[in-house]
mmCIF file with all atom_site columns, N, CA, C and O in Angstrom:
data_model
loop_
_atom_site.group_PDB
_atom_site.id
_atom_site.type_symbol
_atom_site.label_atom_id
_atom_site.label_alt_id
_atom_site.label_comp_id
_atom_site.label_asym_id
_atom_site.label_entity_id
_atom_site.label_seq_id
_atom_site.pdbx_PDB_ins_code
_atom_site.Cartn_x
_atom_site.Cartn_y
_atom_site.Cartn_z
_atom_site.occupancy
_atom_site.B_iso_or_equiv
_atom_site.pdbx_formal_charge
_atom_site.auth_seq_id
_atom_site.auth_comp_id
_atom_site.auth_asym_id
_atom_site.auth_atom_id
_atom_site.pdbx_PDB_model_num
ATOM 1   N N  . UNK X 1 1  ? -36.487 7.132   -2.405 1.00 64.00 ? 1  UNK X N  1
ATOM 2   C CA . UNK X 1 1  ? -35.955 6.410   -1.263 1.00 64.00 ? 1  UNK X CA 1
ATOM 3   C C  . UNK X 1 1  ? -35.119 5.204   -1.699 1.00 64.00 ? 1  UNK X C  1
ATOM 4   O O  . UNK X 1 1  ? -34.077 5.080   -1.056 1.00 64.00 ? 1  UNK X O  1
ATOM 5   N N  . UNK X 1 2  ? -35.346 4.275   -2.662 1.00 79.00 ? 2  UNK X N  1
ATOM 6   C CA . UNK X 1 2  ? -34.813 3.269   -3.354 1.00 79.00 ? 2  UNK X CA 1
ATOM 7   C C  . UNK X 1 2  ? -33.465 3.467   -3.585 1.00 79.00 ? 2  UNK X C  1
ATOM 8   O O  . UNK X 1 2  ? -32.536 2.746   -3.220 1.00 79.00 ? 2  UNK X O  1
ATOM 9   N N  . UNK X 1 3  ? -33.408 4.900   -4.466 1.00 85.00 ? 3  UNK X N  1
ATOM 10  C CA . UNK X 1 3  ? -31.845 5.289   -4.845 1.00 85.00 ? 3  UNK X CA 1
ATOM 11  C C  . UNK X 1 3  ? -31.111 5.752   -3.527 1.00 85.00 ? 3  UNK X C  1
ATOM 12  O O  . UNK X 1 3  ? -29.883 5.727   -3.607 1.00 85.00 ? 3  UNK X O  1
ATOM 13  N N  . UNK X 1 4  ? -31.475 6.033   -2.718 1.00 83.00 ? 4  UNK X N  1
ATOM 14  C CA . UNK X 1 4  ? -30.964 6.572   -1.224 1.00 83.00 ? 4  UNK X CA 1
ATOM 15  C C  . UNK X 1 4  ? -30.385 5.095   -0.604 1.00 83.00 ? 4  UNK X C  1
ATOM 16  O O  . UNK X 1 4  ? -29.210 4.949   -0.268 1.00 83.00 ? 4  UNK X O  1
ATOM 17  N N  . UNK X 1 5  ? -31.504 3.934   -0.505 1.00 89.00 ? 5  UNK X N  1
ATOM 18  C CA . UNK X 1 5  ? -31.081 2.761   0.042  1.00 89.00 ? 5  UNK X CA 1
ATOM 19  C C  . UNK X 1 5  ? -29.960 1.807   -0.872 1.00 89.00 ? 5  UNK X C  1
ATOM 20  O O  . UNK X 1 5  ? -29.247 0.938   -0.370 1.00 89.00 ? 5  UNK X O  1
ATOM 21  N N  . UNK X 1 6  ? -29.981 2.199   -2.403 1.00 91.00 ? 6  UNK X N  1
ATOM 22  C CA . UNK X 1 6  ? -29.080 1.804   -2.932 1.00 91.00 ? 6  UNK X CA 1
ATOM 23  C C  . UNK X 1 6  ? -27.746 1.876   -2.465 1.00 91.00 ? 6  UNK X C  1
ATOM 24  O O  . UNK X 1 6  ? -27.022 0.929   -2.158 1.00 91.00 ? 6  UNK X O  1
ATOM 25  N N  . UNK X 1 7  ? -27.405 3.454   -2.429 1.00 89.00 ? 7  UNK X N  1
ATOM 26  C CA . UNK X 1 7  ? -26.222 3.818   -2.111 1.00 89.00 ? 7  UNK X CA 1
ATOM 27  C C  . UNK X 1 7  ? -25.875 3.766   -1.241 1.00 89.00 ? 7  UNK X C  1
ATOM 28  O O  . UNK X 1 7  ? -24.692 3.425   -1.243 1.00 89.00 ? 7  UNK X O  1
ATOM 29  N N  . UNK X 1 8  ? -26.523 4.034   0.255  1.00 91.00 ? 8  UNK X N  1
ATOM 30  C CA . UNK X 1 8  ? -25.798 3.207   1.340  1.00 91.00 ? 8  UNK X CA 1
ATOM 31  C C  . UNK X 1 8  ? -25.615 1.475   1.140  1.00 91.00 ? 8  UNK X C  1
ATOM 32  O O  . UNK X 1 8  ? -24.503 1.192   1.585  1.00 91.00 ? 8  UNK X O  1
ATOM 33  N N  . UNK X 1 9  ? -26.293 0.274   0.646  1.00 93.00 ? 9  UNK X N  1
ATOM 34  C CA . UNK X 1 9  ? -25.793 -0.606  0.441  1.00 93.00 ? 9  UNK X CA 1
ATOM 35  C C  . UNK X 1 9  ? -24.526 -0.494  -0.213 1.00 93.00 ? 9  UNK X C  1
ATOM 36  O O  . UNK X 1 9  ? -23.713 -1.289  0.258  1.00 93.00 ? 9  UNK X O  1
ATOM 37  N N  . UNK X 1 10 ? -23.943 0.438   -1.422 1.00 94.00 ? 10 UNK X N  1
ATOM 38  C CA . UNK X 1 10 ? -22.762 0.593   -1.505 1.00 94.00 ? 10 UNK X CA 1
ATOM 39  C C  . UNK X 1 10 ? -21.761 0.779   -0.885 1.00 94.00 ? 10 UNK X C  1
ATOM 40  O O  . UNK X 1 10 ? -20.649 0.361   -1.208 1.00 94.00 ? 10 UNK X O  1
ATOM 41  N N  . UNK X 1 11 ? -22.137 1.695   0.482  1.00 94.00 ? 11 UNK X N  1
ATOM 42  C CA . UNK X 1 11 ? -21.051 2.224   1.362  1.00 94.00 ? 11 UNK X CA 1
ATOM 43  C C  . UNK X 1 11 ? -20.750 1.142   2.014  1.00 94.00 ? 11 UNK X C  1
ATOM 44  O O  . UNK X 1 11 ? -19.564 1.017   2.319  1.00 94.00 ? 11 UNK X O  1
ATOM 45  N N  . UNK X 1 12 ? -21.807 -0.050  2.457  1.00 95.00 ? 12 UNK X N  1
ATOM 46  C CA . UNK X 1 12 ? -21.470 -1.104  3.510  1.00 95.00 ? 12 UNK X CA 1
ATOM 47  C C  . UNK X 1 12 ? -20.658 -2.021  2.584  1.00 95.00 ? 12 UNK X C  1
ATOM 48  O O  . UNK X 1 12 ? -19.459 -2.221  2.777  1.00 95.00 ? 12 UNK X O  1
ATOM 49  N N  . UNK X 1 13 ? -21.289 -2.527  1.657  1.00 96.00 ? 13 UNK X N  1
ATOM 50  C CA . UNK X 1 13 ? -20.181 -3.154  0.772  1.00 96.00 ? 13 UNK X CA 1
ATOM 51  C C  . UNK X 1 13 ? -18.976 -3.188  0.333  1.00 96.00 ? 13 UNK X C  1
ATOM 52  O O  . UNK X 1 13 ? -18.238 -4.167  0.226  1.00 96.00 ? 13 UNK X O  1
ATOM 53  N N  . UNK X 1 14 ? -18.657 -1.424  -0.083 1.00 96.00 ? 14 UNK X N  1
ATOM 54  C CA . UNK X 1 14 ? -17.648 -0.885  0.010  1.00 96.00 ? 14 UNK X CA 1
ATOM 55  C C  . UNK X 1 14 ? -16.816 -1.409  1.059  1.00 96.00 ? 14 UNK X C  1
ATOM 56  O O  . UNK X 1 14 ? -15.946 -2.205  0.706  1.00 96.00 ? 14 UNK X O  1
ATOM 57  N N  . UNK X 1 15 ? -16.927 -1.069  2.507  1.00 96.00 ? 15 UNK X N  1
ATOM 58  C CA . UNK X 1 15 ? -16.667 -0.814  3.918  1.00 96.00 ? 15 UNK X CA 1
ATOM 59  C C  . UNK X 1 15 ? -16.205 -2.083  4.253  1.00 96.00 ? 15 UNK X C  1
ATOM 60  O O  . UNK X 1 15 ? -15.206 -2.281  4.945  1.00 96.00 ? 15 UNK X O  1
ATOM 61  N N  . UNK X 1 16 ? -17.115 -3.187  3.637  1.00 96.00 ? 16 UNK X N  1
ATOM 62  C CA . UNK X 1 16 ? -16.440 -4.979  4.215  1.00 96.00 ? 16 UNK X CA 1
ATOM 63  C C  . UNK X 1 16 ? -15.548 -5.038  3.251  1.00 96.00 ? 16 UNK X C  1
ATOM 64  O O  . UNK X 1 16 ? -14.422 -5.283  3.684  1.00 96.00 ? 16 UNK X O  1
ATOM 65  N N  . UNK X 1 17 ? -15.634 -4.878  1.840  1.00 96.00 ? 17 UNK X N  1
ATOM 66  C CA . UNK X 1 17 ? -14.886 -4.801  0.807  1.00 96.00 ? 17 UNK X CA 1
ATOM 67  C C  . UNK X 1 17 ? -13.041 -4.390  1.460  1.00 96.00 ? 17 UNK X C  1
ATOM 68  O O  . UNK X 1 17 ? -12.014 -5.068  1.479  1.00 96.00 ? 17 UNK X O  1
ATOM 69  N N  . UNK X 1 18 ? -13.282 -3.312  1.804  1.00 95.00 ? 18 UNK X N  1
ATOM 70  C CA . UNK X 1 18 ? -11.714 -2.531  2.721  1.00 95.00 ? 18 UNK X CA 1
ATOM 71  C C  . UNK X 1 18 ? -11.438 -3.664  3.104  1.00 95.00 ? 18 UNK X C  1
ATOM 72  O O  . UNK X 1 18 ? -10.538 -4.397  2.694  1.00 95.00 ? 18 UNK X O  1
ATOM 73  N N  . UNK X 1 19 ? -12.428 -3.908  4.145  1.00 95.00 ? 19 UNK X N  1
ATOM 74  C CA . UNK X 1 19 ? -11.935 -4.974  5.443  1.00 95.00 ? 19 UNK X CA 1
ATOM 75  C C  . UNK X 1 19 ? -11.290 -6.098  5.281  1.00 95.00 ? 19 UNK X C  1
ATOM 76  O O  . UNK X 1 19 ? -10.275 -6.459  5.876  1.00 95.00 ? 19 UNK X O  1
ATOM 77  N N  . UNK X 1 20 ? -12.113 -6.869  4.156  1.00 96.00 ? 20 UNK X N  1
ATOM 78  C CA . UNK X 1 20 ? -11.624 -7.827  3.554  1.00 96.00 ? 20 UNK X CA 1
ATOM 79  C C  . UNK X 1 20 ? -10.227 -8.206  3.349  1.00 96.00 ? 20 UNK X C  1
ATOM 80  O O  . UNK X 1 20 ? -9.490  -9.033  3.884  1.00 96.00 ? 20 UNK X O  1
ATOM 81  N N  . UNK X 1 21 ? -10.001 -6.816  1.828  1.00 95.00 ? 21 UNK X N  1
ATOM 82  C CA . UNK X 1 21 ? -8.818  -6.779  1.444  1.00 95.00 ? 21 UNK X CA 1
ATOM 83  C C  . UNK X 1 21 ? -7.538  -6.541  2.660  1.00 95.00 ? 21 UNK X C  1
ATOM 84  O O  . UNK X 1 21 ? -6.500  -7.188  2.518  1.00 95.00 ? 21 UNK X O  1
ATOM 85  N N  . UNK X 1 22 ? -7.668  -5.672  3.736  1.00 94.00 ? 22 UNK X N  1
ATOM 86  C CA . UNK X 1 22 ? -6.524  -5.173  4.381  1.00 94.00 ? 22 UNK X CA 1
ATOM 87  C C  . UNK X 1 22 ? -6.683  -7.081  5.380  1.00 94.00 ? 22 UNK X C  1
ATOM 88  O O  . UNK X 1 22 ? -5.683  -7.794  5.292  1.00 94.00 ? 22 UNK X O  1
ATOM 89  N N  . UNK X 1 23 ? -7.355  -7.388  5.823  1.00 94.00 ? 23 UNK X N  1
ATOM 90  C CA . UNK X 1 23 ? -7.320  -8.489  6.891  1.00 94.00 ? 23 UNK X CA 1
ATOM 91  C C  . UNK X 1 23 ? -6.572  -9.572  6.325  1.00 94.00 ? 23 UNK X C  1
ATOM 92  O O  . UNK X 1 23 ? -5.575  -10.121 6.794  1.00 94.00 ? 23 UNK X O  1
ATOM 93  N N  . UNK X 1 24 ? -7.366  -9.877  4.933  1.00 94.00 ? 24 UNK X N  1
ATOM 94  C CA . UNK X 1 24 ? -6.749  -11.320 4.119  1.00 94.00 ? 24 UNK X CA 1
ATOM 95  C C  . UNK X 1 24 ? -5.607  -11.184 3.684  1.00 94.00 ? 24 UNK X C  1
ATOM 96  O O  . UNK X 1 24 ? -4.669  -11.816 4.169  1.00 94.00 ? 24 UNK X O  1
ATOM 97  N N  . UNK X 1 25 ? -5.433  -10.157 2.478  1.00 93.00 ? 25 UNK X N  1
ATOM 98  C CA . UNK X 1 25 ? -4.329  -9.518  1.537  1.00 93.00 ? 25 UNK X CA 1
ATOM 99  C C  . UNK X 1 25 ? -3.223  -8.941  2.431  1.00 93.00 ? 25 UNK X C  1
ATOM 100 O O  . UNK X 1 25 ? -2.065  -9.357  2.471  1.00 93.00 ? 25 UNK X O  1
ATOM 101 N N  . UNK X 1 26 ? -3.726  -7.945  3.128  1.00 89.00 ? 26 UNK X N  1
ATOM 102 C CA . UNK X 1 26 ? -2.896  -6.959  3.865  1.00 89.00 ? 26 UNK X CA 1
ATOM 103 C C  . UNK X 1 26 ? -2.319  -6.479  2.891  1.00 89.00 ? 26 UNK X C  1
ATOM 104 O O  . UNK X 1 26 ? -1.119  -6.216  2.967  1.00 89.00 ? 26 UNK X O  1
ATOM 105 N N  . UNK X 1 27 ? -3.129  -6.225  1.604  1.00 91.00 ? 27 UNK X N  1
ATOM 106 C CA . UNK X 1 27 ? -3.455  -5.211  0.865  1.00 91.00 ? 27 UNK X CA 1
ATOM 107 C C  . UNK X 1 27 ? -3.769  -3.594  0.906  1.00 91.00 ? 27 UNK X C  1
ATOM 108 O O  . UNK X 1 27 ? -4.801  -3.076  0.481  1.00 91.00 ? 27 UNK X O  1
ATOM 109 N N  . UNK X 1 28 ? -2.712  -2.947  1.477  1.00 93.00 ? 28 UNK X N  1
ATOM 110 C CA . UNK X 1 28 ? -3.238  -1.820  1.994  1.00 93.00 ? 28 UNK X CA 1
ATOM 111 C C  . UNK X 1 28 ? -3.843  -0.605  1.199  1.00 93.00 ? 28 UNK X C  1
ATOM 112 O O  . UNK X 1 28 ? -4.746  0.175   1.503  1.00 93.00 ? 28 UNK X O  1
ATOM 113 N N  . UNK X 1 29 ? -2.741  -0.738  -0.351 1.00 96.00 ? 29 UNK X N  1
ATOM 114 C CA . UNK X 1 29 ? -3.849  0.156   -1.354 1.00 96.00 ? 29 UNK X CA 1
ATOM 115 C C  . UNK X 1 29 ? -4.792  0.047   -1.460 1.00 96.00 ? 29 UNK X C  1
ATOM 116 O O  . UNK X 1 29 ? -5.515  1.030   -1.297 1.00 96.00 ? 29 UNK X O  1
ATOM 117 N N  . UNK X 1 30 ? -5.445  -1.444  -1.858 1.00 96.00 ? 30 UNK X N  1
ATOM 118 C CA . UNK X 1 30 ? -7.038  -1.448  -2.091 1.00 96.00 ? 30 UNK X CA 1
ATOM 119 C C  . UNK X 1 30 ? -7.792  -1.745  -1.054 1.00 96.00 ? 30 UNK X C  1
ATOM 120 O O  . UNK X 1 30 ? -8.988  -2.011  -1.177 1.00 96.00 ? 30 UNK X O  1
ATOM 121 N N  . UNK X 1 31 ? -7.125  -1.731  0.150  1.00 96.00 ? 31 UNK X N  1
ATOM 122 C CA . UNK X 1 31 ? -8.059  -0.987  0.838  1.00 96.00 ? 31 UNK X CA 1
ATOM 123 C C  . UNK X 1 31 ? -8.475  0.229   1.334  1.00 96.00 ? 31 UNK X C  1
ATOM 124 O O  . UNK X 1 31 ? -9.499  0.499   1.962  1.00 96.00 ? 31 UNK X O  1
ATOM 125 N N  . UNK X 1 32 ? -7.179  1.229   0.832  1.00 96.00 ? 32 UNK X N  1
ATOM 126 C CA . UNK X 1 32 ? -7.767  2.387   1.102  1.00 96.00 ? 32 UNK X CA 1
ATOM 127 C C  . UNK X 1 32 ? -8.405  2.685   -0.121 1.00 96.00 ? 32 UNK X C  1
ATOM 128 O O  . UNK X 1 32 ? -9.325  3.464   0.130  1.00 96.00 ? 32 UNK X O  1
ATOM 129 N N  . UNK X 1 33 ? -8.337  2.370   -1.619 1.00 96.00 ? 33 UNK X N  1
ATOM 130 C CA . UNK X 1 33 ? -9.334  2.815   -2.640 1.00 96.00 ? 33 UNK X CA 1
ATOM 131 C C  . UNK X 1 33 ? -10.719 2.351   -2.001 1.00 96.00 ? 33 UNK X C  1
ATOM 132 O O  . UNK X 1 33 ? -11.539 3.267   -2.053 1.00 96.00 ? 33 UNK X O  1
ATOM 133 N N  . UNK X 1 34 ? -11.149 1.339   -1.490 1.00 96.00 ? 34 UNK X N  1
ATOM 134 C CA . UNK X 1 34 ? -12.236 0.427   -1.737 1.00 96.00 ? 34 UNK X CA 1
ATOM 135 C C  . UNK X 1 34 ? -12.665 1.659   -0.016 1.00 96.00 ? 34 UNK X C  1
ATOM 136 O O  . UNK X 1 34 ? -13.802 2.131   0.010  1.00 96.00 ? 34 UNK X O  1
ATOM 137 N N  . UNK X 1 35 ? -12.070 1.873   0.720  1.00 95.00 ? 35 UNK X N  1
ATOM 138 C CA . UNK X 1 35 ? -12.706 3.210   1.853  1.00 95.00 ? 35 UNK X CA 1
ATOM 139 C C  . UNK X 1 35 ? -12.778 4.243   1.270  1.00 95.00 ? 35 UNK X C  1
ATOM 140 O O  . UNK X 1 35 ? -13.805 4.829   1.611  1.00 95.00 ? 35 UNK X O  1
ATOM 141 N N  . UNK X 1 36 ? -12.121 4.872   0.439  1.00 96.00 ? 36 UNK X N  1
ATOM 142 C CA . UNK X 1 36 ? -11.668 6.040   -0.685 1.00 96.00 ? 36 UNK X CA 1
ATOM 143 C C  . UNK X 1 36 ? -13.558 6.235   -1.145 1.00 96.00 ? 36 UNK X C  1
ATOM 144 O O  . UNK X 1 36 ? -14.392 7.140   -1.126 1.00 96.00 ? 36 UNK X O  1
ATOM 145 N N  . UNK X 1 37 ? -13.496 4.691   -1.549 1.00 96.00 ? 37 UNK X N  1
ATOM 146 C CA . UNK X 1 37 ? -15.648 4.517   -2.621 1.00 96.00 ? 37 UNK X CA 1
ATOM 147 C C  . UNK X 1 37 ? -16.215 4.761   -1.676 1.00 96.00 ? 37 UNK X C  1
ATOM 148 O O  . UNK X 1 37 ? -16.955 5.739   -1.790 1.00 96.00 ? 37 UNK X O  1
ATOM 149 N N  . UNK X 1 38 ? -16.202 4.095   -0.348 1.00 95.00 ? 38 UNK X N  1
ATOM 150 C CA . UNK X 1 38 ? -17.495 4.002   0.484  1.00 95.00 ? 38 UNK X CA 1
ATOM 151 C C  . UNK X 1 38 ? -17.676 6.012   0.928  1.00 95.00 ? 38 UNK X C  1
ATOM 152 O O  . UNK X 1 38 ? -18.643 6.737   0.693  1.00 95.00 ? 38 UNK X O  1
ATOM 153 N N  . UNK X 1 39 ? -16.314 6.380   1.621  1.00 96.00 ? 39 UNK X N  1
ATOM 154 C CA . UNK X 1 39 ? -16.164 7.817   1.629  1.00 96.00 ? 39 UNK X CA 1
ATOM 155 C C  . UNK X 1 39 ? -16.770 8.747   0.489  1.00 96.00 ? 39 UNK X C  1
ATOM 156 O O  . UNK X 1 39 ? -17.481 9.706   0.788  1.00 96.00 ? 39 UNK X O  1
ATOM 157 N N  . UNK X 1 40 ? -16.552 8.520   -0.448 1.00 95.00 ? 40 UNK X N  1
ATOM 158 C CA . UNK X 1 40 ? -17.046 9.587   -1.802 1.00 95.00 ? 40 UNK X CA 1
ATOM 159 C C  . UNK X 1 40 ? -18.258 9.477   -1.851 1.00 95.00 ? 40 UNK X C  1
ATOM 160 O O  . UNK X 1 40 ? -18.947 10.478  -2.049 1.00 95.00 ? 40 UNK X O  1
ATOM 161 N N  . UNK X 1 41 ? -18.924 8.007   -1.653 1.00 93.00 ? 41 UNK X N  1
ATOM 162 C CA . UNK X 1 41 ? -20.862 7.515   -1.771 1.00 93.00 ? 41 UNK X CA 1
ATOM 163 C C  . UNK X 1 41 ? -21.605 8.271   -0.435 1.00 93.00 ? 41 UNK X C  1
ATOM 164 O O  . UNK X 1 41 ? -22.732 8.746   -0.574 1.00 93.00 ? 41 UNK X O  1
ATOM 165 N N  . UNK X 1 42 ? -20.664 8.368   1.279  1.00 94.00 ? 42 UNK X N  1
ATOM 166 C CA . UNK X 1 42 ? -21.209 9.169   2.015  1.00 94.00 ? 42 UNK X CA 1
ATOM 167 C C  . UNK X 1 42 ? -21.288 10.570  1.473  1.00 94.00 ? 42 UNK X C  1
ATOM 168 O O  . UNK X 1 42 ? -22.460 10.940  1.402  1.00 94.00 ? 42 UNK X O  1
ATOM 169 N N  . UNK X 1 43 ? -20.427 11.455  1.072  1.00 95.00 ? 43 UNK X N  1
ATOM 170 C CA . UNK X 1 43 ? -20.370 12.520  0.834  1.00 95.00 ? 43 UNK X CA 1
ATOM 171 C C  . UNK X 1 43 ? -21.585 13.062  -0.259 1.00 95.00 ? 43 UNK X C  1
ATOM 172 O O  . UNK X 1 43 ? -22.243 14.101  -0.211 1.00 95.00 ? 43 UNK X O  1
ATOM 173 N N  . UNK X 1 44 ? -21.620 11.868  -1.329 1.00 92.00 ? 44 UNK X N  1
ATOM 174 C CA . UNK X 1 44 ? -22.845 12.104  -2.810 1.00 92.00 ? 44 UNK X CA 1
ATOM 175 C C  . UNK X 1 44 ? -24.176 11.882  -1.932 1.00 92.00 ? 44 UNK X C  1
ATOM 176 O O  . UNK X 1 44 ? -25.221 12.399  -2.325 1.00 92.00 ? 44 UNK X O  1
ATOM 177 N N  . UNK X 1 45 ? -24.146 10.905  -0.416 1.00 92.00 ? 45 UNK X N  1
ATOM 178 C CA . UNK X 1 45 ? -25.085 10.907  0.343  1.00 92.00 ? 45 UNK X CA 1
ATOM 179 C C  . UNK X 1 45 ? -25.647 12.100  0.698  1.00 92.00 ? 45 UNK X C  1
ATOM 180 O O  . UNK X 1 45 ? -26.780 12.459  0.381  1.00 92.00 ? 45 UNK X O  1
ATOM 181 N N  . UNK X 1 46 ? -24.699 12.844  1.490  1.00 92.00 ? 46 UNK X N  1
ATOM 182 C CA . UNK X 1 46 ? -24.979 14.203  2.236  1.00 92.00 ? 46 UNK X CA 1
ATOM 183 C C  . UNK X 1 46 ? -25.351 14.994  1.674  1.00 92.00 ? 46 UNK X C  1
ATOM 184 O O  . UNK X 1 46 ? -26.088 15.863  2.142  1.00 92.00 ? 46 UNK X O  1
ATOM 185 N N  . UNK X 1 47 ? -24.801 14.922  0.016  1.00 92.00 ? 47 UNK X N  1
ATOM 186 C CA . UNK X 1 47 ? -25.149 15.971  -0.522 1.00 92.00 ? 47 UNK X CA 1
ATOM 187 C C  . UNK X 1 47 ? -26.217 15.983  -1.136 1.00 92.00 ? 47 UNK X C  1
ATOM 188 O O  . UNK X 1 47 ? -26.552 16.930  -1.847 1.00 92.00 ? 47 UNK X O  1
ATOM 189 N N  . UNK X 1 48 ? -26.951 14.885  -0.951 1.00 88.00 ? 48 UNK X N  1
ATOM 190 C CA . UNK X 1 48 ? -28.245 14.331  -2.347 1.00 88.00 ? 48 UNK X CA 1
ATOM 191 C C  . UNK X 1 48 ? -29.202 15.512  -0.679 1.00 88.00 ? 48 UNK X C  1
ATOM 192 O O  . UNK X 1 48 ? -29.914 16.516  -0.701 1.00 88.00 ? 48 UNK X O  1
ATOM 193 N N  . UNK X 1 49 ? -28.654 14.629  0.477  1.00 86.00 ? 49 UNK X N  1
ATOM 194 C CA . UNK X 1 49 ? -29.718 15.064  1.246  1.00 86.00 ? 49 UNK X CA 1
ATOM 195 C C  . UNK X 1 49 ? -30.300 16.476  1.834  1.00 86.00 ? 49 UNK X C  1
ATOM 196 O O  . UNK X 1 49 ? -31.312 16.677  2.505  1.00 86.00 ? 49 UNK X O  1
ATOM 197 N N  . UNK X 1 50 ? -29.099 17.573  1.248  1.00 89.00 ? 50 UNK X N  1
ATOM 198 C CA . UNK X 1 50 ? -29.052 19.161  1.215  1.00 89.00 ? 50 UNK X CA 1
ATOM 199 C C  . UNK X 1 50 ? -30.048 19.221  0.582  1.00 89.00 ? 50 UNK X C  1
ATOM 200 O O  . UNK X 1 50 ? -31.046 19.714  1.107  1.00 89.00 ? 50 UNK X O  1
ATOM 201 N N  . UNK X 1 51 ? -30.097 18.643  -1.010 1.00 83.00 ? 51 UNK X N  1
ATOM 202 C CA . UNK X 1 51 ? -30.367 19.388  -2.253 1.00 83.00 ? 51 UNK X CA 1
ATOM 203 C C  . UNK X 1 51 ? -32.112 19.422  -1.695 1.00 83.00 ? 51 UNK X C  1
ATOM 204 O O  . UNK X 1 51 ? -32.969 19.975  -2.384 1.00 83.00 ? 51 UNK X O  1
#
């Protein structure tokens, strides 16, 4: 459960991380890399939760 709660703390971090960058910067690459992470950590989510 630990490693499960890890990785969603990544996705939210990730997720303000975007926000951050596109609001302050208007940085629009890194914010789509930094949604790009949170996206790939849901997906390693879904898939931890098949297995």
């Amino acid at each position: 459960m630990g490693d499960r709660l890890l990785k969603v703390a990544v996705v939210v971090l990730c997720s303000i991380n975007a926000a951050m960058w596109e609001l302050y910067t208007e940085s629009t690459i890194m914010a789509v890399l930094w949604g790009m992470t949170a996206v790939a950590f849901v997906v390693w989510i879904a898939k931890d939760i098949n297995r």
